[in-house]
Coordinates of N, CA, C and O in Angstrom, one line a residue:
X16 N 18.3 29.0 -70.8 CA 17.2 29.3 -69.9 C 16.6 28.0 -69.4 O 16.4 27.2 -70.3
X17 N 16.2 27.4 -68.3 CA 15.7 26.4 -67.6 C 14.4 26.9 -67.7 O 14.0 28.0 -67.9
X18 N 13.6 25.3 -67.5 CA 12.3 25.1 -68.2 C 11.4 25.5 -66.5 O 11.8 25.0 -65.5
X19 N 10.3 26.3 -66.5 CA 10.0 26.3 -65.5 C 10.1 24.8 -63.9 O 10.4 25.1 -62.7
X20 N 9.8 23.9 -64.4 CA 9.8 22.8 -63.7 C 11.2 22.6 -62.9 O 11.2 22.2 -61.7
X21 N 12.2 23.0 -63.7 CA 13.7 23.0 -63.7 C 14.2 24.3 -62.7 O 15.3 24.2 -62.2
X22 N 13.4 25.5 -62.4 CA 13.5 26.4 -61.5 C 13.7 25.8 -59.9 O 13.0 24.9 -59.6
X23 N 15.0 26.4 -58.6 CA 14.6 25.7 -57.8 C 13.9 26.6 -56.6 O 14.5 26.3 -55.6
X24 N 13.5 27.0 -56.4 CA 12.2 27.9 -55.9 C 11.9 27.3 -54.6 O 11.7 26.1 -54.7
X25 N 11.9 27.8 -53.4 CA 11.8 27.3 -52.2 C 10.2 27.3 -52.1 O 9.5 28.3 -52.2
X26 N 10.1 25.9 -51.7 CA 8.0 26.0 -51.9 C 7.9 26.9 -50.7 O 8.7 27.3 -49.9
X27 N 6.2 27.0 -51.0 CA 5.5 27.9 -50.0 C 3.9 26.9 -49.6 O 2.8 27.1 -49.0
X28 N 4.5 26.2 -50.1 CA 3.0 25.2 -49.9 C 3.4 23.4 -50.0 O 4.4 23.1 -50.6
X29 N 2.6 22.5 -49.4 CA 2.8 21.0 -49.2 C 1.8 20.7 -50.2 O 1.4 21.2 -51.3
X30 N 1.4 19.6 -49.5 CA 0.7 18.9 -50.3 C -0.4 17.2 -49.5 O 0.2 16.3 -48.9
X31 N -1.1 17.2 -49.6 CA -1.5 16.3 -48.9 C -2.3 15.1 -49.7 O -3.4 15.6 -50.0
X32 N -2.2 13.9 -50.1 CA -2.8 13.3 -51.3 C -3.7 12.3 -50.9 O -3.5 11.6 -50.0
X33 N -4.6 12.2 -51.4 CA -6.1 10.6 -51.1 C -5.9 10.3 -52.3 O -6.6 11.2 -52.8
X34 N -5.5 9.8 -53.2 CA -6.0 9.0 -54.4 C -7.2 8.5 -54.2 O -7.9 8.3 -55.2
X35 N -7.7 8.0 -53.0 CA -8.7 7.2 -53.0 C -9.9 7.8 -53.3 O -10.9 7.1 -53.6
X36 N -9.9 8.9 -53.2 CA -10.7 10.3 -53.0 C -11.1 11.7 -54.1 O -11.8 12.7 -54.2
X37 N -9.8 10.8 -54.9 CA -9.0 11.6 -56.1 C -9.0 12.9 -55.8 O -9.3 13.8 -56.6
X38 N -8.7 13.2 -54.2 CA -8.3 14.2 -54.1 C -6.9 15.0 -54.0 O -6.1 14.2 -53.6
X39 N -6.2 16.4 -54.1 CA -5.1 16.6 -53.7 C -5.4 17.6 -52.9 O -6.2 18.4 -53.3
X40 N -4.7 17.8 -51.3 CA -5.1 19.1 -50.8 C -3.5 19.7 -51.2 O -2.5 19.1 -51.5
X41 N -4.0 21.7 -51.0 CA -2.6 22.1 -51.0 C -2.8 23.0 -49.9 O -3.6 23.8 -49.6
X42 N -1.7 22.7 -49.4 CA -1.7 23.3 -47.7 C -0.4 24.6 -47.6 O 0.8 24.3 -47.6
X43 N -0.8 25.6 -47.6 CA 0.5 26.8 -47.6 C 1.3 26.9 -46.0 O 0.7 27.2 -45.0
X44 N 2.4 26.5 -46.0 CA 3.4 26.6 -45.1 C 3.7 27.9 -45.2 O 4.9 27.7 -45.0
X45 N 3.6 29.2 -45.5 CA 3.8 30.4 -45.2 C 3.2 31.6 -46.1 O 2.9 31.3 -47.2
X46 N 2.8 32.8 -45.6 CA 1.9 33.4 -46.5 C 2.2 34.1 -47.3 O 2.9 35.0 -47.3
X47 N 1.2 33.3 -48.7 CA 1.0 33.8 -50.0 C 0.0 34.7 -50.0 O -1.2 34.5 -49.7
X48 N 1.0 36.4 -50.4 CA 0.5 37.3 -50.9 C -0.4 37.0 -52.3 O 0.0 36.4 -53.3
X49 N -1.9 37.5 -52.1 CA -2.1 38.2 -53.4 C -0.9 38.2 -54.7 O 0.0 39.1 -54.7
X50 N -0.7 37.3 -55.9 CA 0.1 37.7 -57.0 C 1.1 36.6 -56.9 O 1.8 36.2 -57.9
X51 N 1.1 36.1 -55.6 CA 2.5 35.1 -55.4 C 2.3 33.5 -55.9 O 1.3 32.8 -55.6
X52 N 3.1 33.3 -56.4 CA 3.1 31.5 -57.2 C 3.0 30.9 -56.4 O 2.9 31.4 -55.3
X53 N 2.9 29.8 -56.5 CA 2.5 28.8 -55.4 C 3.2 27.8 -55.6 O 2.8 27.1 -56.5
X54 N 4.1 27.4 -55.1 CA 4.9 26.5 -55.4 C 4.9 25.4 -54.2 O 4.5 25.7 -53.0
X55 N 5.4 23.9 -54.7 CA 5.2 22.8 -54.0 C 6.3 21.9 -54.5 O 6.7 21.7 -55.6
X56 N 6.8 21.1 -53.1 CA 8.0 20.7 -53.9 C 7.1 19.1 -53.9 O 6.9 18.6 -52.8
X57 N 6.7 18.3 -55.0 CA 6.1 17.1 -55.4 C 6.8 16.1 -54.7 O 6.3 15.2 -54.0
X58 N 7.9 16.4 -54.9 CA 9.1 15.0 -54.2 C 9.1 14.8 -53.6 O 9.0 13.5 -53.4
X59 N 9.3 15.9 -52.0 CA 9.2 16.0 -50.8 C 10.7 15.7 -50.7 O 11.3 14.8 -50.1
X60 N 11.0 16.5 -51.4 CA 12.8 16.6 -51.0 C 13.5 15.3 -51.6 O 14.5 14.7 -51.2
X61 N 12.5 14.9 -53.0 CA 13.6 14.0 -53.7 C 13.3 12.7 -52.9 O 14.1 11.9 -53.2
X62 N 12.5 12.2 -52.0 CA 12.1 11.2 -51.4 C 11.2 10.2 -51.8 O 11.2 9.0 -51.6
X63 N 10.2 10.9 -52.8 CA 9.1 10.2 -53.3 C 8.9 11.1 -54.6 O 8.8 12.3 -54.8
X64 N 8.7 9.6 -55.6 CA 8.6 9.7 -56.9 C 7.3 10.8 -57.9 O 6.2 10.6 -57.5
X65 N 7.4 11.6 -58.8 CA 6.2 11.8 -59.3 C 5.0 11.0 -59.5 O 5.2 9.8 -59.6
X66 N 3.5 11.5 -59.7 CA 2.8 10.3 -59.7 C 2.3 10.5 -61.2 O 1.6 9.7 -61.8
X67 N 3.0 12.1 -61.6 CA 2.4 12.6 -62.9 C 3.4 13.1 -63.6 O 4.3 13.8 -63.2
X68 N 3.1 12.5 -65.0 CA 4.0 13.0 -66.0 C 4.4 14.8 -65.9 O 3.7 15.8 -65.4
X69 N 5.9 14.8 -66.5 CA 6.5 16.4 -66.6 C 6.0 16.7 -68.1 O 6.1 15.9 -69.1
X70 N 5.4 18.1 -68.0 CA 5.5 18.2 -69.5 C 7.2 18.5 -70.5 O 8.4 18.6 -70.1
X71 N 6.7 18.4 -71.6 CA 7.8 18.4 -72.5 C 8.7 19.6 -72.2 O 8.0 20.7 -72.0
X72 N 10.1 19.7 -72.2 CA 10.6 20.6 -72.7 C 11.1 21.6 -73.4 O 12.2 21.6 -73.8

C-alpha cells in the first residue's frame, strides 16, 4: 500500500508562497465539490524542491 504522500493524484489546486509574509495562498484550478481533497502538487511538476519535511513512513 503507498503512503498517502506517495499517491499520484492529479492536483486540483496551486499554490502561491510569501515566506516573507509567512504566508501560503491555495488557489483551486478547478472545482472542488463539497467532500473533495484538495490536493496540490508542491513541486510544481518535480521543478522545485520541498521547503517542508515529509512525514515518516
Amino acid at each position: 500500500m503507498q503512503a498517502p504522500h506517495e499517491r499520484h493524484i492529479a492536483p486540483n489546486a496551486r499554490y502561491h508562497e510569501d515566506f516573507s509574509a509567512a504566508v501560503v495562498d491555495i488557489i483551486a484550478t478547478r472545482q472542488i465539490s463539497p467532500g473533495d481533497e484538495i490536493t496540490v502538487d508542491y513541486t510544481r511538476g518535480g521543478t522545485n524542491p520541498l521547503w517542508f519535511p515529509l512525514p515518516p513512513a
